[in-house]
Short mmCIF file of C-alpha atoms in Angstrom, two decimals:
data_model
loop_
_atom_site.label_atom_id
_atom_site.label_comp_id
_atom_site.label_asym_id
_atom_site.label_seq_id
_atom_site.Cartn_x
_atom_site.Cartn_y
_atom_site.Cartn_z
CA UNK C 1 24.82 31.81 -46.40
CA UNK C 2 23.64 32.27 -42.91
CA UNK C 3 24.42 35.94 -41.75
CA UNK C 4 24.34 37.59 -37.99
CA UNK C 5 21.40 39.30 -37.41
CA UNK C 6 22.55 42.66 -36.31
CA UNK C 7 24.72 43.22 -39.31
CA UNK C 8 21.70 42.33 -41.76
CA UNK C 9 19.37 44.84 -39.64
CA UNK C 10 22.22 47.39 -40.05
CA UNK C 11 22.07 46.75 -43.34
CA UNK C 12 18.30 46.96 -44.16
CA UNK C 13 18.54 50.26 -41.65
CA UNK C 14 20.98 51.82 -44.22
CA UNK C 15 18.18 51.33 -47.40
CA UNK C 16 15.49 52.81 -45.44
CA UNK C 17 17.22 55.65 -44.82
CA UNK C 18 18.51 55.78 -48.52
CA UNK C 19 17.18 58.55 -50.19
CA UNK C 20 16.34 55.94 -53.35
CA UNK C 21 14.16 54.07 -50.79
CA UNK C 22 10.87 53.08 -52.92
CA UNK C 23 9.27 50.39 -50.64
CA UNK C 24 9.28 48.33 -47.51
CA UNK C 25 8.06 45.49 -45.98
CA UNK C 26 8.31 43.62 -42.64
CA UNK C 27 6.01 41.26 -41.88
CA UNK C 28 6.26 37.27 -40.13
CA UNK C 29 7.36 36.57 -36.95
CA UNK C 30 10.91 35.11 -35.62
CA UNK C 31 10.83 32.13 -33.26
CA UNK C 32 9.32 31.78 -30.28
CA UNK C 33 8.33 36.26 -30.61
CA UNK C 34 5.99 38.25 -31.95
CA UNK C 35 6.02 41.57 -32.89
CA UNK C 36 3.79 44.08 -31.68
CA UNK C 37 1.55 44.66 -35.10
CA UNK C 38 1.21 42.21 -37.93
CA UNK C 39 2.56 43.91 -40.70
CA UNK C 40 4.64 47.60 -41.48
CA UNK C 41 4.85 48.85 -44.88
CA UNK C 42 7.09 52.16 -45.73
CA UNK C 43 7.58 54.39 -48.49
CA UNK C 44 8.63 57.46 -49.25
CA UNK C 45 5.50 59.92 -50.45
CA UNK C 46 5.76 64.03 -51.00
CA UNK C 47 3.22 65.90 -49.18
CA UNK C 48 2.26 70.26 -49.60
CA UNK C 49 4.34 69.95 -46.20
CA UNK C 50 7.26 68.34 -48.40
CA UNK C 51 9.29 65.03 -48.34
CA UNK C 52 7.54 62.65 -45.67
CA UNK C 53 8.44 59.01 -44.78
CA UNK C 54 4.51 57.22 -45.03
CA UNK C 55 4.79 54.36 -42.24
CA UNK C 56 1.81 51.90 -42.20
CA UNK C 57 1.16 49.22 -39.85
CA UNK C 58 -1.86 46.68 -39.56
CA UNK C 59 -2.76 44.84 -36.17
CA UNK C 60 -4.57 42.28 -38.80
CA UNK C 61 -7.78 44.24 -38.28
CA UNK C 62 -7.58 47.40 -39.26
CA UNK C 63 -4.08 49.78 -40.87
CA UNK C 64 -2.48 52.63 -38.98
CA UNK C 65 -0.98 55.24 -41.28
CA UNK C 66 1.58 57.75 -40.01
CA UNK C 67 3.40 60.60 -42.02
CA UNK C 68 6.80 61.73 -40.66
CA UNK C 69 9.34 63.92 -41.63
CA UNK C 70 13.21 63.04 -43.04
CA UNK C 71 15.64 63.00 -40.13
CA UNK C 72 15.06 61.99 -36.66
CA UNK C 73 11.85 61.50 -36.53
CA UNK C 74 11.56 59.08 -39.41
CA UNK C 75 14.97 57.12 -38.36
CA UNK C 76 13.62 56.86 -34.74
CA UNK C 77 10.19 55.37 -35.77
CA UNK C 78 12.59 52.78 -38.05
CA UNK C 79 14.50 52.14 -35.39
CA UNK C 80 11.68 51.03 -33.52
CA UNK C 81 10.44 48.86 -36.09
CA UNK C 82 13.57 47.29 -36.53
CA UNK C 83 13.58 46.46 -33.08
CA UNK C 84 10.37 44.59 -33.57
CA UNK C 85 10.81 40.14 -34.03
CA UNK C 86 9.88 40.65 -37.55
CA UNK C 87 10.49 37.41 -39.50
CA UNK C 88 10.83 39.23 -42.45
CA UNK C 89 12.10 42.23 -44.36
CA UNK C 90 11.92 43.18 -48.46
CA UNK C 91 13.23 46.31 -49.26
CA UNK C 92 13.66 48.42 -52.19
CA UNK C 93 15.71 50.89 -53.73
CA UNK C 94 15.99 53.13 -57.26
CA UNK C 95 18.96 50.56 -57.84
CA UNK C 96 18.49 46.99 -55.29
CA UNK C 97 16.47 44.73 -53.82
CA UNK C 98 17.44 43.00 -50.56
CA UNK C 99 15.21 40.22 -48.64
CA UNK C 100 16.01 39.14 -45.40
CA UNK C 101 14.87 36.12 -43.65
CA UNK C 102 15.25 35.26 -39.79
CA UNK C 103 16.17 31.48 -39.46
CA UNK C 104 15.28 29.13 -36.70
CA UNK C 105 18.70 30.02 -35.32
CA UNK C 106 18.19 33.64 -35.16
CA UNK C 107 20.84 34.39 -38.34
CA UNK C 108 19.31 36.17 -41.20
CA UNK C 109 19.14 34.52 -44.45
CA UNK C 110 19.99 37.34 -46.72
CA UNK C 111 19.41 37.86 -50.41
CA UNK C 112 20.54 41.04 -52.99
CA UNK C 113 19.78 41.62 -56.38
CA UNK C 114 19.97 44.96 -58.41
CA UNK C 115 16.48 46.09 -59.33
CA UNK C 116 15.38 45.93 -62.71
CA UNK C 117 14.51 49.21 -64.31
CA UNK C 118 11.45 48.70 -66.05
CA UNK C 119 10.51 50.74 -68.81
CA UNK C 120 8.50 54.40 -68.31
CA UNK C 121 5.59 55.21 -70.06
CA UNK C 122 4.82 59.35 -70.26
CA UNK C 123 1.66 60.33 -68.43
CA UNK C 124 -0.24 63.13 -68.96
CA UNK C 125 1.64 65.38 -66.70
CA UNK C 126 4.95 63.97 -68.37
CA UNK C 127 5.54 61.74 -64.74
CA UNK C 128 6.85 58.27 -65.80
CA UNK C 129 5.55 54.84 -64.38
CA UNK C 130 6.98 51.94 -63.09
CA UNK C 131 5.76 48.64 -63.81
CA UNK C 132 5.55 45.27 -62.07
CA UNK C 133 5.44 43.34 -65.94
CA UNK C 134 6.89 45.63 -68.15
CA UNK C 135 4.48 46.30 -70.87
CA UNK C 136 7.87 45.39 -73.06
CA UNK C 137 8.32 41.98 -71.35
CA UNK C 138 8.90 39.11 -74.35
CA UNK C 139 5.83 37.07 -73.01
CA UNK C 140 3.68 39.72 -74.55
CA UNK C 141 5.58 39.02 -77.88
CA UNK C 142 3.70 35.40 -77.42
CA UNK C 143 0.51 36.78 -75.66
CA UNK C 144 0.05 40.32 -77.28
CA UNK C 145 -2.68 42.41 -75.53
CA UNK C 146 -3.34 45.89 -76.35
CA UNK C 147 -1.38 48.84 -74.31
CA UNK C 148 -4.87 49.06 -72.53
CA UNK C 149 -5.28 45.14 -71.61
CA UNK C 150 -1.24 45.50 -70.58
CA UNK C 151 -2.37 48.47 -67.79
CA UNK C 152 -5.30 46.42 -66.80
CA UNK C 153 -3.38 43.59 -66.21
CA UNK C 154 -0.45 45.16 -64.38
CA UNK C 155 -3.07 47.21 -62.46
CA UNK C 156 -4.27 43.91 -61.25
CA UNK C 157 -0.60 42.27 -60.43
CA UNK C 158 -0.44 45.25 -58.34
CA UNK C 159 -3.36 44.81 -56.34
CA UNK C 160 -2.46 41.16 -56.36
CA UNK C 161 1.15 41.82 -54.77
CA UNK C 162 -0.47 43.70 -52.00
CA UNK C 163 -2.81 41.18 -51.33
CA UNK C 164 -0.29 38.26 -50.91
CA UNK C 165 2.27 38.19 -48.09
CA UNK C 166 5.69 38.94 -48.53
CA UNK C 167 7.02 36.40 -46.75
CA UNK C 168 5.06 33.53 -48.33
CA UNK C 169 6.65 30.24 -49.69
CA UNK C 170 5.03 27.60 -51.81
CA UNK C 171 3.81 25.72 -53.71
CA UNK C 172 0.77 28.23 -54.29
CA UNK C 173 -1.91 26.68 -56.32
CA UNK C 174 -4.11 29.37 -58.61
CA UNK C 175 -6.57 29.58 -60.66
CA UNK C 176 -7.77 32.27 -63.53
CA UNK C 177 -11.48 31.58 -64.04
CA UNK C 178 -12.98 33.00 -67.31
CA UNK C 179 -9.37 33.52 -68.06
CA UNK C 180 -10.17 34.46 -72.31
CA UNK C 181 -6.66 35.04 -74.19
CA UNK C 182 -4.95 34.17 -70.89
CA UNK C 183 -3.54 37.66 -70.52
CA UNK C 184 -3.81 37.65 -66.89
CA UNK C 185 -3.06 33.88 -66.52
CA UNK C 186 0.71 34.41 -68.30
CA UNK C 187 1.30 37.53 -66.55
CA UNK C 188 0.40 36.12 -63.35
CA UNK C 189 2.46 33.29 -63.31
CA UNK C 190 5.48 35.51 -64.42
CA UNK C 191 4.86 37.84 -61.64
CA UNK C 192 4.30 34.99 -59.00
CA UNK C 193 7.27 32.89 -60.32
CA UNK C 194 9.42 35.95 -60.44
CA UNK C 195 8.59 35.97 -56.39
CA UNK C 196 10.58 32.63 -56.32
CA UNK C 197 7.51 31.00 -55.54
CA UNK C 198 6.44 27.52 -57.22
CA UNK C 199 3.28 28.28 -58.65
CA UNK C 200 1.06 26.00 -60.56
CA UNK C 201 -1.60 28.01 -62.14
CA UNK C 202 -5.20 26.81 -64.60
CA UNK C 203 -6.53 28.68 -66.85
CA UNK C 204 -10.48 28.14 -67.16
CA UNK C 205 -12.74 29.52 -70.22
CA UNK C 206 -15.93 27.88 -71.88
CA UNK C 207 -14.08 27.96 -75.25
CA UNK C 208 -12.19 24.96 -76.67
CA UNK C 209 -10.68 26.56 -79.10
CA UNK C 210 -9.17 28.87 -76.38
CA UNK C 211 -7.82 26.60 -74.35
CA UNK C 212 -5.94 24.85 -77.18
CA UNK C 213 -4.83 28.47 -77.93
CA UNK C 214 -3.49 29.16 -74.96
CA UNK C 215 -1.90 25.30 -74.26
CA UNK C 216 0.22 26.06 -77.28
CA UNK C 217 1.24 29.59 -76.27
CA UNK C 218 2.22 27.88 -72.70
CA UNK C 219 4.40 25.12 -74.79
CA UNK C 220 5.93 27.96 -76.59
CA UNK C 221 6.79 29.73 -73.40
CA UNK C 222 8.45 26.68 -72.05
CA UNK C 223 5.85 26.78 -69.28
CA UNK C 224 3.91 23.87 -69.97
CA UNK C 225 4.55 21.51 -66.52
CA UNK C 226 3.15 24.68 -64.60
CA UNK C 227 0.48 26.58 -66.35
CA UNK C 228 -2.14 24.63 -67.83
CA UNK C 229 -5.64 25.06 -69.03
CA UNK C 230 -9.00 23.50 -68.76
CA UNK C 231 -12.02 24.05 -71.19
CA UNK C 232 -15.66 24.53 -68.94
CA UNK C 233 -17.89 26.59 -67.38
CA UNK C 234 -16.35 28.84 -64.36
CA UNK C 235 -18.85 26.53 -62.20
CA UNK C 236 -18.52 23.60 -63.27
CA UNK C 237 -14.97 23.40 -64.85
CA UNK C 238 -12.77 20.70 -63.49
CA UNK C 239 -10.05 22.20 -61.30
CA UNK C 240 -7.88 19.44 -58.67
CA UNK C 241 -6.41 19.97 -56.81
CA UNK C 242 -8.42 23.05 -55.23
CA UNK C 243 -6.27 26.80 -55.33
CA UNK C 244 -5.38 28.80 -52.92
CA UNK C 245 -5.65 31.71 -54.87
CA UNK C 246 -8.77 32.79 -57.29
CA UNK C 247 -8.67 35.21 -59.93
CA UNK C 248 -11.03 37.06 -61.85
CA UNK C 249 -10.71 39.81 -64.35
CA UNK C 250 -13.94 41.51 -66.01
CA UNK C 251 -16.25 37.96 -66.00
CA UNK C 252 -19.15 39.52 -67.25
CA UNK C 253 -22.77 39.87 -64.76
CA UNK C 254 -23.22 36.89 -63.31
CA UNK C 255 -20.10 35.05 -64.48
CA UNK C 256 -17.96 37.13 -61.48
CA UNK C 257 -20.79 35.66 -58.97
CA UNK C 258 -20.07 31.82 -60.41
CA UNK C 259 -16.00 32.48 -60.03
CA UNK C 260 -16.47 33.86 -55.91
CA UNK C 261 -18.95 31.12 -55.52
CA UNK C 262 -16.83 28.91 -56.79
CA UNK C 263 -14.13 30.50 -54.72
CA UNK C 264 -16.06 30.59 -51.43
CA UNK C 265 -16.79 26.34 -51.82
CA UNK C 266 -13.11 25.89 -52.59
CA UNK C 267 -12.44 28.07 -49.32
CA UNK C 268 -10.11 29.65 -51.17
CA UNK C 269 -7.33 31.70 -49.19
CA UNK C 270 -7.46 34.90 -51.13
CA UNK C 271 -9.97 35.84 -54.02
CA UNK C 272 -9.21 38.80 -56.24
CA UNK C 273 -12.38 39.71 -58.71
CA UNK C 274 -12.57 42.82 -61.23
CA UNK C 275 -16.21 42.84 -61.95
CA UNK C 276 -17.97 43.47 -65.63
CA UNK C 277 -21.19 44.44 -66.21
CA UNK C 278 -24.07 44.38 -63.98
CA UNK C 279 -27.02 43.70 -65.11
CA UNK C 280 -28.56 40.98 -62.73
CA UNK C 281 -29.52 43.59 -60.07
CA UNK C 282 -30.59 46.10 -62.47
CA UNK C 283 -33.27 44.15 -63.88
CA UNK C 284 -34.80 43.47 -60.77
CA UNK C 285 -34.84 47.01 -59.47
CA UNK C 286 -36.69 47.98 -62.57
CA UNK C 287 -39.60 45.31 -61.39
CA UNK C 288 -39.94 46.83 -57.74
CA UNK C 289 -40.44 49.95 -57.16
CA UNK C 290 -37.65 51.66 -54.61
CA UNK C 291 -37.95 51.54 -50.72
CA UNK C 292 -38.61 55.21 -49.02
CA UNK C 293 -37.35 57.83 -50.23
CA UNK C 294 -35.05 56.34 -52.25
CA UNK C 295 -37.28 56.85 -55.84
CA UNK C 296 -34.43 59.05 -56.75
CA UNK C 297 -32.00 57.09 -57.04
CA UNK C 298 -33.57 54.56 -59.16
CA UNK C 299 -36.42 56.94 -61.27
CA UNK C 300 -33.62 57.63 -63.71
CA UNK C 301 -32.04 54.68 -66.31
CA UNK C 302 -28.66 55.93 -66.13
CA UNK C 303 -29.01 56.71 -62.22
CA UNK C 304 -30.47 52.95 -61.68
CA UNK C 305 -27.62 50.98 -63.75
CA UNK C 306 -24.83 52.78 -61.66
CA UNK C 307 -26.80 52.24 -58.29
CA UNK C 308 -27.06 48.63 -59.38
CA UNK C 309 -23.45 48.06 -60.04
CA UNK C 310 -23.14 49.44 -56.40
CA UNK C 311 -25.32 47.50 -54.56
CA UNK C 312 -23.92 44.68 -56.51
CA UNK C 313 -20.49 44.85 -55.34
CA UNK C 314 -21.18 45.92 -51.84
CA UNK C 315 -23.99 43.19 -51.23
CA UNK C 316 -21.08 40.74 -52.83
CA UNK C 317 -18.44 41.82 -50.07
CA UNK C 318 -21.25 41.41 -47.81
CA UNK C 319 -21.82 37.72 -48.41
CA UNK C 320 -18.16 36.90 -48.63
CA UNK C 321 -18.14 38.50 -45.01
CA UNK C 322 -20.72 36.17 -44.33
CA UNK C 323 -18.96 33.19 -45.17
CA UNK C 324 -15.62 33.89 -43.41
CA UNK C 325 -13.76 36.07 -45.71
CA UNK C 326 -12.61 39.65 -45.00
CA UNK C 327 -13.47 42.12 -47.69
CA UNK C 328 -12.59 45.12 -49.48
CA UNK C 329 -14.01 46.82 -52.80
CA UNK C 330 -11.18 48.62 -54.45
CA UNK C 331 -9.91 50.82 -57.54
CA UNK C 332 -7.02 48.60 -58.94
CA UNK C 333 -6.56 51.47 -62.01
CA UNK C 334 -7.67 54.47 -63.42
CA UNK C 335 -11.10 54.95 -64.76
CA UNK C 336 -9.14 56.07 -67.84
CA UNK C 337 -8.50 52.92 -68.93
CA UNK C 338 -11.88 51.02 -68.12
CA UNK C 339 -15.06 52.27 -66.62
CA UNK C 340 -14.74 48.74 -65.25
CA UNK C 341 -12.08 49.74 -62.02
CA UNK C 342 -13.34 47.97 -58.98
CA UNK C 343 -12.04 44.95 -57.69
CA UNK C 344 -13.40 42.69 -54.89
CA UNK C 345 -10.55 41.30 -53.03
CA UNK C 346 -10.81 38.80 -50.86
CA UNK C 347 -9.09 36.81 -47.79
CA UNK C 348 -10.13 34.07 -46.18
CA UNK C 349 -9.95 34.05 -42.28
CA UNK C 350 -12.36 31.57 -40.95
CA UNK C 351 -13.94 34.12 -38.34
CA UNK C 352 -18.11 33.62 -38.28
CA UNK C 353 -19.85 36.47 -39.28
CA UNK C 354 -21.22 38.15 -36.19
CA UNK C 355 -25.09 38.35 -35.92
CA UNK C 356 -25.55 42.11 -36.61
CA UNK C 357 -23.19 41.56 -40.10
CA UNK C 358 -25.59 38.58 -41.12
CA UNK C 359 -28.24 41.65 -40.24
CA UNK C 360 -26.79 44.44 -42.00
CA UNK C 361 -26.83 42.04 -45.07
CA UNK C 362 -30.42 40.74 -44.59
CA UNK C 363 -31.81 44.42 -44.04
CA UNK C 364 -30.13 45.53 -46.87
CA UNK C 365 -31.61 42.72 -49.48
CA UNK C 366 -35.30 42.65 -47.99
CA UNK C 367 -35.32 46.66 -48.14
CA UNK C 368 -34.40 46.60 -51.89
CA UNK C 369 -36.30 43.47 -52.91
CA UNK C 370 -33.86 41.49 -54.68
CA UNK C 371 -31.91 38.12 -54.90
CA UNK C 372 -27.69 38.42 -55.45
CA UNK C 373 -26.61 35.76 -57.60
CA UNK C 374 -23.95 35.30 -55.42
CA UNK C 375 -26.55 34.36 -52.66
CA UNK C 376 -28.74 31.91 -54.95
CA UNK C 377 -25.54 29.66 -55.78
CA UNK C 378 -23.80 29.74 -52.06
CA UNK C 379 -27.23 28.20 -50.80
CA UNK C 380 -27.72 25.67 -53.98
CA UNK C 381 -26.40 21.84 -53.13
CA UNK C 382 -25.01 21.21 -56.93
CA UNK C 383 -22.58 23.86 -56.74
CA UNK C 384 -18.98 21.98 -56.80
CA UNK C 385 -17.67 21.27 -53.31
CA UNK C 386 -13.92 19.87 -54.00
CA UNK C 387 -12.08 21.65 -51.88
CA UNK C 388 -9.63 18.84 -50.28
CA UNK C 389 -8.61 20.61 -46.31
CA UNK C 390 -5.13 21.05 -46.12
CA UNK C 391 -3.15 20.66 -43.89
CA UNK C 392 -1.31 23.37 -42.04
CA UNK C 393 1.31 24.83 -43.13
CA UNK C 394 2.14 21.89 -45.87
CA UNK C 395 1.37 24.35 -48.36
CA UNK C 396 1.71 27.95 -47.71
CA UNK C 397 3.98 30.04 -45.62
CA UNK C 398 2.16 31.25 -42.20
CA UNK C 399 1.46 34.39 -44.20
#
C-alpha cells in the first residue's frame, strides 16, 4: 500500500546509517525530475584509515567514487542523495531488505523482507562469504555442479546483478548460448526470478542429448513454461523471440565470438561473456612476424598465447564499441578457481562509434596483422538477423 514519501525516505535514511548496512542502490527517476547523476551505489568498506562509507555515483559515462568517514560527513553526503528525485531505492542490511518505489503520485511503494542468510564458506584467511545462490540451494540437488562450477557461476550472477538495473521490470527475455549442463541457465533464472522479474530464459547447446537433459531437469524443477531449451549451433540455433539479455560462460575460441555476434545482430541490451580459450589469434601471430619492437612479446610460446588472449578480448570490446555497445573487460572471480576470469560485459546504447574509436580499432588490427573472428562474422550477410525492434518501454523498465 501506497506510503508518503517522506516517511519512506526517513525510513531508508535510518538503514543507511545502520551499522549492518551492506548495500545501496538509488537509481530511476520520479516524474516529471531528474536527479543530478544516473545512478549512486553505497556500501560500507574498511580502509588502513578505518571504517569508511564508499559512495559511488555514475553520470552514465563514467563512476565517481568517494570514501567518507562514519558520522557527519557520511550522513550529510546521504542526506544529499536522498534529496535527489531518485525513482528508486534497494537497500540492505545484515538482517532486511527494503525497496522503495516512487509512484506517479509521488507516494512510495514500499516493500520489506528479512534477508536471507546464506550459507559461509571459510576462506583462506578464515573470512566467510556471502552468496547470491547459495552453493546449498535445492536446485543444485537437481543440477549438481562441482563446488568450483558453483563459484563460477555465482561469480557470474554477481557480475550479472551489477550489470542489470535495479529498478527494472519485465518481462526480460534471455538467453544462455553454449549453455552445456545448464548450470548457469538454472541459476540464472533463480537469481532473476528471485528479483520478481518475469523472466523467460533458452538454453542453447549443439548437443541433443543435452537439451533433453536439461528439458527434464526444468520439468522436474517445475520450471518448464519459463526455461526452455533449444538444440543448435550458438549461430545458427533458433531463438524467437530475440533476448534482451545474452549470456556466455567459458564458450570455447571462437564459440564466445559466434554468441556476441549473435548478440550484436539481435541488438541485444546487455551481453555478459566469460571467454575460454584463445587460440584463433594465436595462430595467426605465429604466421607474422611482430610489428616494431614488439618481438618480445611474441618470441616466446608461453609469452605469445597470453598476449593473444589479450588482444583477443580487448580487440572484442573494441568491435562491440564499434557497433553501439559500451564495454568493459572484467575479473568476475578469482584466478583461483579458473585461469579463465575475464568477462566481457556488455550494454547496448545505440551511440555511433566516433571516428578516432573506429581508428584506434583499425590501427590496432593492421599493426598486428590479423582478422578477429568477431570481425569476420559482424561483416558476413548469413549471420542470423531476427531481432524483431521493440517497442519502447513495452518490455523493459527505463533502466
Amino acid at each position: 500500500m501506497p506510503q508518503p514519501l517522506d516517511a519512506a525516505l526517513t525510513e531508508v535514511r535510518a538503514l543507511l546509517l545502520d551499522p549492518a548496512l551492506t548495500r545501496a542502490v538509488a537509481a530511476g527517476r520520479r516524474r516529471g525530475r531528474r536527479p543530478t547523476v544516473e545512478r549512486a551505489e553505497l556500501r560500507p568498506v574498511r580502509l588502513k584509515a578505518g571504517p569508511r562509507m564508499q559512495i559511488t555515483t555514475s553520470d552514465g559515462a563514467r563512476p565517481y567514487t568517494r570514501n567518507l568517514a562514519s558520522g557527519p560527513e557520511a550522513a550529510a553526503a546521504i542526506d544529499e542523495l536522498l534529496a535527489e528525485p531518485f525513482g528508486n531505492w534497494h537497500v540492505e542490511t545484515a538482517d532486511a531488505t527494503l525497496q522503495l518505489r516512487v509512484t506517479k503520485s509521488g507516494e512510495a511503494q514500499v516493500h520489506r523482507a528479512a534477508t536471507s542468510r546464506p550459507a559461509a564458506t571459510p576462506t583462506g584467511n578464515d573470512r566467510t562469504k556471502e552468496y547470491l545462490l547459495d552453493p546449498g540451494d535445492p536446485i543444485f540437488a537437481e543440477i549438481g555442479g562441482s563446488a568450483a562450477k558453483r563459484r563460477q557461476v555465482d561469480a557470474f550472477l554477481r557480475a550479472l546483478a551489477a550489470t542489470l538495473p535495479d529498478e527494472l521490470t519485465g518481462p526480460l527475455r534471455v538467453v544462455d548460448l553454449g549453455c552445456g549442463n545448464a548450470y548457469l541457465t538454472f541459476a540464472a533464472y533463480r537469481y532473476l526470478s528471485g528479483r520478481g522479474l518475469d523472466v523467460q530464459l533458452i538454453g542453447v547447446d549443439v548437443r541433443e542429448d543435452q537439451r533433453r537433459r536439461n528439458t527434464e531437469l526444468a520439468q522436474r524443477l517445475g520450471w518448464a513454461d519459463q526455461v526452455s531449451f533449444v538444440a543448435g549451433t550458438i549461430a545458427d540455433a533458433v531463438v524467437d523471440p530475440a533476448p534482451d539479455l545474452v549470456l556466455a560462460l567459458h564458450a570455447c575460441d571462437t564459440a564466445t565470438d559466434e554468441a556476441l555476434a549473435r548478440a550484436v545482430r539481435w541488438e541485444a541490451r546487455w551481453v555478459l561473456a566469460a571467454p575460454c580459450c584463445h587460440h584463433d589469434l594465436a595462430k595467426q601471430l605465429r604466421a607474422h612476424p611482430a610489428p616494431t619492437p614488439y618481438d618480445l612479446l611474441t618470441r616466446q610460446g608461453i609469452l605469445r598465447e597470453r598476449f593473444a588472449d589479450v588482444l583477443t578480448d580487448a580487440l572484442r570490446a573494441g568491435l562491440l564499441r564499434v557497433h553501439g555497445y559500451r564495454a568493459e573487460v572484467v575479473e568476475f572471480v578469482d584466478s583461483q578457481h579458473t585461469p579463465r576470469n575475464l568477462l566481457i560485459r556488455a550494454r547496448h546504447t545505440g551511440v555511433e562509434a566516433t571516428e578516432p574509436q573506429r581508428a584506434e580499432y583499425r590501427e590496432l588490427v593492421e599493426q598486428w596483422q590479423v582478422t578477429p573472428r568477431l570481425a569476420t562474422l559482424l561483416a558476413t550477410d548469413g549471420e542470423p538477423t531476427d531481432r524483431q525492434p521493440a517497442t519502447p518501454g513495452r518490455h523493459l523498465g527505463d533502466g
